[in-house]
XYZ file of C-alpha atoms in Angstrom:
678
model
C -21.045 0.797 28.585
C -19.423 3.985 29.908
C -17.326 1.858 32.294
C -16.014 -0.119 29.318
C -14.908 3.129 27.674
C -12.495 3.938 30.504
C -9.736 1.576 29.215
C -10.221 3.055 25.742
C -9.862 6.591 27.090
C -6.764 5.570 29.024
C -5.263 3.917 25.937
C -5.842 7.089 23.931
C -4.180 9.176 26.632
C -1.308 6.672 26.905
C -0.736 6.901 23.164
C -0.608 10.703 23.291
C 1.661 10.613 26.348
C 4.058 8.283 24.528
C 4.019 10.644 21.535
C 4.875 13.477 23.944
C 7.782 11.441 25.341
C 9.124 10.960 21.800
C 8.734 14.672 21.042
C 10.811 15.506 24.115
C 13.491 13.032 23.008
C 13.654 14.485 19.469
C 13.784 18.116 20.558
C 16.728 17.362 22.880
C 18.889 16.273 19.927
C 21.516 18.502 18.306
C 20.058 20.716 15.566
C 23.384 20.896 13.773
C 25.341 23.670 12.096
C 23.926 27.061 11.162
C 23.603 25.889 7.549
C 21.615 22.790 8.555
C 19.383 24.895 10.802
C 18.761 27.360 7.986
C 17.710 24.604 5.567
C 15.524 22.867 8.163
C 13.905 26.189 9.039
C 13.057 26.832 5.377
C 11.374 23.410 5.174
C 9.447 24.147 8.377
C 8.242 27.491 7.030
C 7.127 25.929 3.752
C 5.236 23.155 5.540
C 3.587 25.657 7.858
C 2.520 27.834 4.914
C 0.973 24.859 3.114
C -0.982 23.730 6.177
C -2.239 27.246 6.855
C -3.617 27.575 3.325
C -5.119 24.059 3.411
C -6.760 24.662 6.776
C -8.214 28.002 5.655
C -9.970 26.221 2.802
C -10.910 23.371 5.135
C -12.598 25.785 7.556
C -14.924 27.005 4.785
C -15.850 23.453 3.776
C -16.292 22.430 7.421
C -18.707 25.274 8.161
C -20.838 24.309 5.142
C -20.796 20.579 5.941
C -21.546 21.098 9.647
C -24.535 23.270 8.720
C -25.858 20.645 6.260
C -25.367 17.714 8.622
C -26.756 19.574 11.640
C -29.883 20.649 9.750
C -30.591 17.628 7.535
C -29.544 14.529 9.489
C -31.150 13.075 12.593
C -30.531 13.432 15.466
C -30.194 17.183 14.955
C -27.734 18.895 15.498
C -25.504 16.155 16.881
C -24.414 14.633 13.564
C -23.028 18.019 12.525
C -21.185 18.474 15.808
C -19.767 14.954 15.605
C -18.554 15.741 12.091
C -16.804 18.812 13.511
C -15.062 16.742 16.207
C -13.882 14.238 13.572
C -12.501 17.069 11.468
C -10.689 18.692 14.382
C -9.074 15.504 15.701
C -7.880 14.415 12.257
C -6.502 17.878 11.465
C -4.785 18.042 14.857
C -3.138 14.646 14.321
C -1.822 15.776 10.928
C -0.580 19.094 12.294
C 1.213 17.604 15.299
C 2.811 14.792 13.316
C 4.117 17.024 10.556
C 5.289 19.728 12.960
C 7.600 17.217 14.643
C 8.682 15.544 11.393
C 10.057 18.824 10.036
C 12.046 19.197 13.255
C 13.370 15.646 13.162
C 14.869 15.854 9.643
C 17.747 18.233 10.398
C 18.485 16.438 13.652
C 18.610 13.120 11.769
C 21.124 14.535 9.283
C 23.244 15.937 12.116
C 23.179 12.643 14.031
C 24.401 10.854 10.896
C 27.702 12.756 11.153
C 28.634 10.581 14.132
C 26.185 7.677 14.433
C 24.175 5.800 11.817
C 22.136 4.091 14.558
C 21.264 7.374 16.266
C 20.144 8.882 12.960
C 17.828 5.918 12.380
C 16.418 6.201 15.892
C 15.614 9.913 15.506
C 13.940 9.399 12.125
C 11.913 6.467 13.454
C 10.901 8.432 16.561
C 9.747 11.308 14.354
C 7.525 8.923 12.416
C 6.236 7.362 15.636
C 4.966 10.741 16.834
C 2.558 10.791 13.896
C 1.605 7.147 14.462
C 0.700 7.542 18.112
C -0.989 10.921 17.642
C -3.243 9.285 15.040
C -4.307 6.308 17.175
C -4.445 8.341 20.381
C -6.660 11.106 19.028
C -8.764 8.615 17.069
C -9.553 6.495 20.133
C -9.965 9.508 22.396
C -12.458 11.210 20.084
C -14.503 8.067 19.460
C -14.632 6.985 23.096
C -15.844 10.411 24.225
C -18.551 10.449 21.549
C -19.710 6.940 22.488
C -19.804 7.866 26.186
C -22.053 10.837 25.404
C -24.135 9.243 22.642
C -24.388 5.619 23.735
C -27.775 4.520 22.344
C -27.198 2.929 18.903
C -30.886 3.100 17.999
C -30.779 6.883 18.285
C -27.166 7.921 17.861
C -25.473 5.591 15.339
C -25.505 8.411 12.766
C -23.588 10.580 15.244
C -20.756 8.038 15.108
C -20.929 8.101 11.308
C -20.586 11.891 11.351
C -17.263 11.569 13.185
C -15.930 9.217 10.494
C -17.041 11.504 7.648
C -15.320 14.471 9.325
C -12.060 12.516 9.361
C -12.559 11.712 5.671
C -12.815 15.345 4.596
C -9.487 16.179 6.260
C -7.931 13.157 4.554
C -9.304 14.389 1.232
C -7.619 17.772 1.691
C -4.278 16.522 2.982
C -3.946 13.366 0.878
C -5.089 14.785 -2.465
C -3.819 18.336 -1.925
C -0.577 17.121 -0.360
C -0.039 14.636 -3.181
C -0.462 17.315 -5.836
C 1.899 19.636 -3.942
C 4.673 17.127 -3.406
C 4.783 15.776 -6.943
C 4.406 19.145 -8.653
C 7.525 20.230 -6.778
C 9.371 16.928 -7.201
C 8.731 16.523 -10.928
C 9.479 20.186 -11.604
C 12.711 20.049 -9.599
C 13.885 16.863 -11.346
C 13.046 17.942 -14.893
C 14.985 21.201 -14.711
C 17.623 20.232 -12.154
C 18.667 16.724 -13.187
C 17.630 16.593 -16.829
C 18.207 20.152 -18.089
C 20.783 21.725 -15.775
C 22.631 18.503 -14.929
C 22.854 19.279 -11.224
C 22.371 16.533 -8.596
C 19.274 15.893 -6.518
C 18.835 18.182 -3.489
C 21.307 20.708 -4.862
C 20.755 24.092 -3.115
C 21.083 25.869 -6.474
C 17.736 24.378 -7.526
C 14.958 26.858 -6.574
C 12.424 24.007 -6.218
C 14.531 21.944 -3.806
C 12.885 23.279 -0.628
C 9.401 22.823 -2.107
C 10.411 19.243 -2.942
C 11.459 18.589 0.660
C 8.338 20.301 2.003
C 6.308 18.050 -0.280
C 7.772 14.920 1.309
C 6.250 16.054 4.593
C 2.858 17.308 3.425
C 2.286 14.321 1.142
C 3.865 11.376 2.940
C 3.433 12.452 6.568
C 0.389 14.731 6.890
C -1.283 13.054 3.899
C -0.513 9.478 4.917
C -1.360 10.197 8.554
C -4.770 11.656 7.726
C -5.432 8.802 5.280
C -4.738 6.115 7.877
C -6.505 8.102 10.615
C -9.562 7.930 8.378
C -9.122 4.191 7.701
C -8.584 3.463 11.402
C -11.638 5.420 12.509
C -13.687 4.099 9.578
C -13.004 0.466 10.445
C -13.866 0.986 14.119
C -17.056 2.946 13.381
C -18.189 0.417 10.767
C -17.625 -2.381 13.296
C -19.579 -0.444 15.948
C -22.537 0.197 13.636
C -22.578 -3.400 12.393
C -22.113 -4.718 15.928
C -25.176 -2.776 17.020
C -27.220 -3.558 13.894
C -26.627 -7.256 13.241
C -26.463 -8.171 16.922
C -23.704 -10.791 16.775
C -22.406 -9.915 20.252
C -25.394 -7.968 21.511
C -25.576 -4.177 21.110
C -23.373 -3.207 24.069
C -20.452 -5.551 23.421
C -20.839 -5.111 19.665
C -20.139 -1.404 20.165
C -17.472 -1.580 22.866
C -15.431 -4.524 21.551
C -13.961 -2.699 18.482
C -12.847 0.158 20.740
C -11.329 -2.176 23.337
C -9.515 -4.004 20.538
C -8.040 -0.665 19.470
C -6.872 -0.077 23.052
C -5.024 -3.417 23.058
C -3.421 -2.431 19.745
C -2.045 0.772 21.272
C -0.263 -1.159 24.025
C 1.125 -3.727 21.561
C 2.445 -0.990 19.257
C 4.097 0.974 22.076
C 5.907 -2.131 23.326
C 6.903 -2.951 19.741
C 8.743 0.357 19.348
C 11.256 -0.690 22.011
C 12.366 -3.539 19.743
C 13.539 -1.007 17.128
C 17.123 -0.708 18.306
C 19.770 -0.491 15.617
C 23.417 -1.535 15.957
C 26.029 0.671 14.355
C 26.205 -0.223 10.667
C 29.239 -0.183 8.452
C 29.975 -2.004 5.252
C 28.417 -1.587 1.844
C 25.268 0.299 0.898
C 23.376 -3.010 0.664
C 24.572 -4.112 4.135
C 23.454 -0.840 5.724
C 20.012 -0.999 4.118
C 19.603 -4.637 5.181
C 20.413 -3.756 8.813
C 17.977 -0.845 8.819
C 15.236 -2.998 7.324
C 15.743 -5.862 9.801
C 15.807 -3.398 12.707
C 12.361 -2.045 11.895
C 10.969 -5.466 11.011
C 11.695 -6.567 14.587
C 9.312 -3.907 15.843
C 6.583 -5.057 13.454
C 7.022 -8.727 14.409
C 6.932 -7.927 18.129
C 3.814 -5.752 17.801
C 1.986 -8.386 15.766
C 2.821 -11.232 18.171
C 1.708 -9.160 21.156
C -1.489 -8.214 19.330
C -2.323 -11.827 18.552
C -1.950 -12.740 22.225
C -3.810 -9.648 23.434
C -6.621 -10.059 20.901
C -7.123 -13.693 21.864
C -7.277 -12.856 25.580
C -9.730 -10.011 24.945
C -12.075 -12.275 22.968
C -11.765 -15.166 25.427
C -12.361 -13.190 28.616
C -14.452 -10.183 27.498
C -16.644 -12.104 25.044
C -16.551 -15.887 25.414
C -15.047 -18.986 23.875
C -18.188 -19.238 21.730
C -17.198 -15.996 19.968
C -13.712 -17.178 18.957
C -14.700 -16.502 15.344
C -14.276 -12.787 16.065
C -10.633 -13.474 16.939
C -10.176 -15.373 13.672
C -11.606 -12.379 11.789
C -9.114 -10.057 13.502
C -6.299 -12.507 12.809
C -7.287 -12.676 9.128
C -6.991 -8.891 8.832
C -3.698 -8.762 10.743
C -2.178 -11.544 8.632
C -3.494 -9.956 5.446
C -1.773 -6.655 6.250
C 1.502 -8.354 7.167
C 1.590 -10.479 3.992
C 0.681 -7.523 1.788
C 3.650 -5.704 3.325
C 5.939 -8.577 2.334
C 4.484 -8.598 -1.188
C 4.966 -4.848 -1.575
C 8.529 -5.091 -0.267
C 9.297 -7.781 -2.846
C 7.945 -5.737 -5.749
C 9.526 -2.407 -4.729
C 12.828 -3.150 -2.944
C 16.238 -3.454 -4.608
C 15.787 -7.118 -5.375
C 13.329 -9.059 -7.496
C 11.383 -7.152 -10.152
C 13.243 -3.883 -9.507
C 16.380 -5.509 -10.935
C 14.379 -6.053 -14.134
C 13.639 -2.319 -14.327
C 17.327 -1.589 -13.746
C 18.296 -3.886 -16.621
C 15.612 -2.356 -18.852
C 17.058 1.114 -18.170
C 20.147 0.187 -20.192
C 18.097 0.368 -23.390
C 16.338 3.646 -22.647
C 13.423 5.316 -20.908
C 10.798 3.519 -22.997
C 11.762 0.036 -21.830
C 12.156 1.328 -18.272
C 8.556 2.591 -18.293
C 7.189 -0.581 -19.920
C 8.938 -2.818 -17.386
C 7.762 -0.643 -14.489
C 4.142 -0.812 -15.620
C 4.337 -4.593 -15.914
C 5.727 -4.803 -12.365
C 2.771 -2.777 -11.098
C 0.290 -4.988 -12.932
C 1.839 -8.188 -11.575
C 1.838 -6.718 -8.078
C -1.980 -6.512 -7.969
C -2.380 -10.295 -7.784
C -1.227 -10.959 -4.215
C -3.109 -8.087 -2.479
C -6.345 -8.943 -4.285
C -6.081 -12.626 -3.351
C -5.189 -11.794 0.263
C -7.998 -9.268 0.740
C -10.449 -11.702 -0.858
C -9.268 -14.492 1.459
C -9.449 -12.252 4.541
C -12.972 -11.179 3.578
C -14.183 -14.761 3.161
C -12.557 -15.957 6.396
C -13.950 -12.999 8.341
C -17.451 -13.478 6.961
C -17.488 -17.220 7.571
C -16.281 -16.838 11.160
C -18.143 -13.698 12.297
C -20.513 -12.555 9.545
C -20.683 -8.945 8.355
C -19.339 -7.830 11.732
C -16.267 -9.975 11.052
C -15.479 -8.057 7.852
C -15.282 -4.818 9.833
C -13.160 -6.512 12.521
C -10.812 -7.798 9.787
C -10.450 -4.225 8.509
C -9.653 -3.071 12.038
C -7.287 -6.018 12.483
C -5.224 -4.877 9.516
C -4.842 -1.467 11.193
C -4.694 -2.626 14.785
C -0.967 -1.890 15.340
C -1.187 1.358 13.368
C 1.061 3.253 15.777
C 4.000 1.029 14.803
C 3.106 0.743 11.118
C 2.703 4.490 10.651
C 5.978 5.103 12.519
C 7.833 2.981 9.966
C 6.015 4.585 7.063
C 6.596 8.182 8.202
C 10.246 7.347 8.909
C 10.715 7.350 5.115
C 10.102 11.046 4.321
C 12.106 12.104 7.386
C 15.068 10.049 6.152
C 14.557 11.476 2.657
C 14.629 15.021 4.041
C 17.734 14.179 6.082
C 19.517 12.987 2.933
C 18.566 16.218 1.186
C 19.732 18.357 4.100
C 23.027 16.446 4.208
C 23.549 17.265 0.514
C 22.495 20.917 0.766
C 24.352 21.421 4.040
C 27.623 20.021 2.682
C 27.977 17.434 5.456
C 30.356 15.265 3.446
C 30.328 12.030 1.482
C 30.268 9.703 4.493
C 27.212 11.400 5.990
C 25.535 11.480 2.605
C 26.211 7.741 2.188
C 24.668 7.000 5.591
C 21.588 9.095 4.925
C 21.251 7.627 1.408
C 21.130 4.137 2.941
C 18.464 5.275 5.407
C 16.604 6.985 2.555
C 16.681 3.865 0.392
C 15.076 1.858 3.193
C 12.632 4.730 3.614
C 11.612 4.402 -0.029
C 10.755 0.764 0.582
C 8.961 1.411 3.894
C 7.009 4.215 2.211
C 6.058 1.863 -0.617
C 5.020 -0.795 1.914
C 3.028 1.858 3.755
C 1.232 2.860 0.569
C 0.393 -0.755 -0.258
C -0.794 -1.276 3.294
C -2.852 1.942 3.226
C -4.488 0.951 -0.060
C -5.330 -2.563 1.116
C -6.642 -1.360 4.468
C -8.740 1.207 2.603
C -10.192 -1.602 0.480
C -11.113 -3.670 3.544
C -12.538 -0.573 5.250
C -14.564 0.166 2.101
C -15.879 -3.417 2.155
C -16.887 -2.882 5.775
C -18.727 0.291 4.789
C -20.439 -1.582 1.956
C -21.670 -4.089 4.546
C -22.712 -1.155 6.754
C -24.646 0.323 3.820
C -26.708 -2.859 3.452
C -27.296 -3.058 7.220
C -28.407 0.587 7.496
C -30.708 0.277 4.461
C -32.366 -2.760 6.045
C -32.684 -0.892 9.323
C -34.282 2.145 7.636
C -36.614 0.282 5.256
C -37.386 -2.823 7.282
C -36.292 -5.134 4.473
C -33.019 -6.312 2.971
C -31.866 -4.620 -0.216
C -31.678 -6.952 -3.218
C -29.002 -6.121 -5.801
C -29.530 -8.001 -9.063
C -27.087 -7.899 -11.976
C -30.067 -8.270 -14.310
C -31.309 -4.859 -13.178
C -30.111 -2.152 -15.652
C -29.835 0.516 -12.953
C -27.424 -1.662 -10.974
C -25.220 -2.132 -14.050
C -25.312 1.613 -14.733
C -24.263 2.328 -11.148
C -21.474 -0.247 -11.354
C -20.102 1.232 -14.593
C -20.193 4.794 -13.269
C -18.416 3.665 -10.097
C -15.751 1.889 -12.150
C -15.265 4.986 -14.297
C -14.994 7.371 -11.348
C -11.652 5.916 -10.215
C -10.110 6.648 -13.615
C -11.612 10.137 -13.819
C -10.413 10.927 -10.306
C -6.890 9.676 -11.122
C -6.816 11.620 -14.386
C -7.719 14.859 -12.631
C -5.059 14.294 -9.962
C -2.392 13.474 -12.576
C -3.347 16.514 -14.652
C -3.085 18.733 -11.579
C 0.457 17.437 -11.005
C 1.354 18.048 -14.640
C -0.007 21.589 -14.498
C 1.807 22.288 -11.237
C 5.067 20.822 -12.542
C 4.887 23.020 -15.656
C 4.471 26.084 -13.438
C 7.421 25.018 -11.259
C 9.606 24.331 -14.320
C 8.830 27.792 -15.694
C 9.707 29.424 -12.380
C 12.956 27.472 -11.972
C 14.023 28.327 -15.526
C 13.231 31.983 -14.851
C 15.379 32.016 -11.739
C 18.300 30.273 -13.461
C 18.096 32.924 -16.160
C 17.509 36.036 -14.048
C 19.324 35.496 -10.723
C 23.027 36.342 -11.134
C 25.454 33.666 -9.984
C 22.784 31.067 -9.195
C 24.340 28.293 -11.279
C 27.881 28.851 -9.993
C 26.690 28.921 -6.366
C 27.318 32.588 -5.610
C 23.661 33.617 -5.991
C 20.744 32.540 -3.755
C 17.599 30.875 -5.076
C 14.143 32.197 -4.198
C 12.714 29.062 -2.584
C 9.534 30.681 -1.218
C 8.105 31.438 -4.658
C 8.194 27.769 -5.674
C 6.500 26.792 -2.399
C 3.792 29.393 -3.020
C 3.225 28.210 -6.600
C 2.861 24.559 -5.607
C 0.539 25.413 -2.704
C -1.809 27.398 -4.947
C -1.761 24.684 -7.622
C -2.500 22.002 -5.025
C -5.526 23.851 -3.665
C -6.854 24.523 -7.152
C -6.182 20.992 -8.383
C -8.059 19.222 -5.590
C -11.368 21.097 -5.987
C -12.934 19.052 -8.798
C -11.778 15.597 -7.578
C -13.001 16.459 -4.086
C -16.418 17.564 -5.300
C -16.810 14.447 -7.457
C -16.287 12.110 -4.498
C -19.146 13.750 -2.591
C -21.554 14.742 -5.371
C -21.555 11.640 -7.611
C -22.848 9.178 -4.956
C -25.552 11.698 -4.032
C -26.623 12.000 -7.676
C -26.712 8.209 -8.069
C -28.677 7.755 -4.845
C -31.269 10.422 -5.587
C -31.703 9.684 -9.299
C -31.255 5.908 -9.636
C -32.023 4.567 -6.174
C -30.378 2.445 -3.513
C -29.777 -0.624 -5.706
C -27.883 1.458 -8.267
C -25.941 3.109 -5.445
C -24.879 -0.334 -4.195
C -23.608 -1.164 -7.695
C -21.788 2.169 -7.788
C -19.982 1.392 -4.520
C -18.889 -2.024 -5.794
C -17.613 -0.582 -9.088
C -15.600 2.196 -7.448
C -14.078 -0.257 -4.957
C -13.044 -2.824 -7.580
C -11.313 -0.457 -9.989
C -10.053 1.933 -7.317
C -8.320 -0.850 -5.394
C -6.628 -2.346 -8.468
C -5.599 0.984 -9.945
C -4.194 2.230 -6.644
C -2.025 -0.878 -6.161
C -0.724 -0.707 -9.726
C 0.207 2.972 -9.413
C 1.759 2.732 -5.946
C 3.919 -0.299 -6.693
C 4.999 0.814 -10.176
C 6.031 4.163 -8.724
C 7.896 2.579 -5.817
C 9.720 0.170 -8.136
C 10.751 2.968 -10.526
C 12.019 5.026 -7.576
C 14.172 2.239 -6.152
C 15.494 1.301 -9.600
C 16.791 4.860 -9.871
C 18.262 4.704 -6.353
C 19.971 1.406 -7.154
C 21.702 2.905 -10.199
C 22.648 6.025 -8.216
C 24.387 3.763 -5.684
C 27.033 3.079 -8.358
C 25.570 0.329 -10.527
C 25.479 0.478 -14.363
C 27.647 3.576 -14.418
C 25.956 5.415 -11.547
C 24.743 8.999 -11.698
C 24.931 10.668 -15.087
C 25.027 7.421 -17.069
C 22.537 6.680 -19.845
C 20.881 4.072 -17.630
C 20.531 6.676 -14.889
C 18.934 9.182 -17.266
C 16.404 6.550 -18.332
C 15.704 5.696 -14.688
C 15.140 9.378 -13.866
C 12.471 9.551 -16.587
C 10.805 6.410 -15.234
C 10.894 7.817 -11.708
C 9.387 11.074 -12.972
C 6.457 9.126 -14.437
C 6.169 7.118 -11.232
C 6.170 10.099 -8.875
C 2.523 11.133 -9.423
C 1.590 7.449 -9.664
C 2.838 6.526 -6.191
C 2.436 9.807 -4.336
C -0.650 11.464 -5.827
C -3.135 9.456 -7.876
C -2.583 6.028 -6.291
C -2.837 7.058 -2.618
C -5.665 9.511 -3.357
C -7.823 6.621 -4.528
C -7.817 5.400 -0.908
C -9.935 8.407 -0.022
C -12.297 7.863 -2.932
C -13.166 4.238 -2.197
C -13.795 4.994 1.491
C -15.537 8.352 1.259
C -18.122 7.360 -1.365
C -19.232 4.578 0.995
C -19.542 6.942 3.943
C -21.517 9.500 1.946
C -23.847 6.713 0.809
C -24.363 5.373 4.349
C -24.921 8.675 6.115
C -27.499 9.858 3.542
C -29.459 6.566 3.467
C -32.339 7.997 5.591
C -32.771 10.857 3.108
C -32.497 8.556 0.081
C -35.250 6.383 1.586
C -37.527 9.396 2.051
C -36.932 10.926 -1.384
C -36.573 7.964 -3.763
């Protein structure tokens, strides 16, 4: 099997080399005026400070977890060391991606002074660095571990340790980053727009740099670590199931998911060359349409290439008898693509968003009601699609097919993450254009790019949530397979068993408790930011008239400390609750718990992400000059709706991705101990 890992290793290295090529391209671009450089540097410093504090806390947790895994889980100490490798690769992907993103934002704003197309290309390239670092490091780490620990009967738990390590980093960056970004954003909006009446991204607002830092830590480092976890989780689940259920035989069952990932890297790299934008003039709507169609070409090209490559891999590496595995991959790929279209419909400037815009004319209350209804409606299509993909995958390739469908949804992740991470870079560029005084034309160009970025970010969140749900389903299947392997008999989960119902109810409740804690952390952080901004407006001479200078660093420090504090309890719950259920109520109750957390977590995450995205774009639509534009009553109502939606779409909703995946991993990796104790 080591020979079969060589293409996977090469694909991982190719992905990292392509990311390096993009880094070189970005760093060659003009950094802009001294003012633009100063603003970009402040954002870089804030992002670096946040990551340093997060990683300090992560080191403590990692040392504890490595010690537990190395001492308690067989084969000792390799599960602990594998966990450490998973942690390091995920953290490195997040660090590299965000480090380049905060260098691409100022360059994007500067490019927009002369070329709309060049600005789009820089922002997209910045996002692609994160995308290809994620898939490259993910494949590289897994292939090396499989080459060293290649006996599934002995070492399957070593592979699981790698996936859990990636999950802990995602927990820190997704939950902590989400709390940071929305504490800053909500605080900046409440005092800046609502109280002081100054525009978004105004340099007089002391929280404006923290807000821009938050875009990077939440939507780049957070999203990257989230999808790194989903990507690795789907591959590891497929490897474990491939070895356990024996659909392809143990060797091919392990190597095929990794080889499929290698094909996905090549398809995604080729797809990026289709993202070539013509110069765009015309109205705001025409510019956004051109940007959207430009990036869609890359997605279409990557998907078509992946379909061809996946078919050839199945046909020649497996056999024509195993064509069901290809259908499972195709079901996941199609599911992800269609969910993207559904999310775009519910969150872009057309369709239901127009209803929120109209509702804003009668006040904030109707804006919020309409936005919530949009989110509720938006759950239907993803649920139906994931259900259909699950059934197709199971019917064509069994439990192994479910894991392959989850991987299929993520198979062109390099391209998909590039488009998603483009959004916060464009958002930062729009802010820098405003703060740097680059003029109305540049601001209009960056606003158009930002508006598309809001939609791509919303699509990315919907995609991340749905892929997390499929990955969680794969881990549920893995749980049943590992239990059967450890006990010698299949686990029977009966809804007439009270313990199963208790587990299901606790799992369903956990999603709401987790969301409540995340939302409360944002509220607490926003209150602290509001107090600090008010203090600075009051105490710093000349701040409001532009002659004084705001103390940006204090707001960054406040939000960082609040983020670290706010993520402690939610993070502990995700790890401790499944352990309590497993040790106290048994494996059947734990299975019910996993089902309950998946069902409510998936629905709640979609509702929150799409409501928040729709509220955000309704506000942007009004700010583009409709219904009176900025400062109108409709705009004020839309700002309130967007303020409610911010922690929905950027904190609580995306954080549920981590919950529904991590509880499954904790359950699976501790199955041998549950069997011994219970």
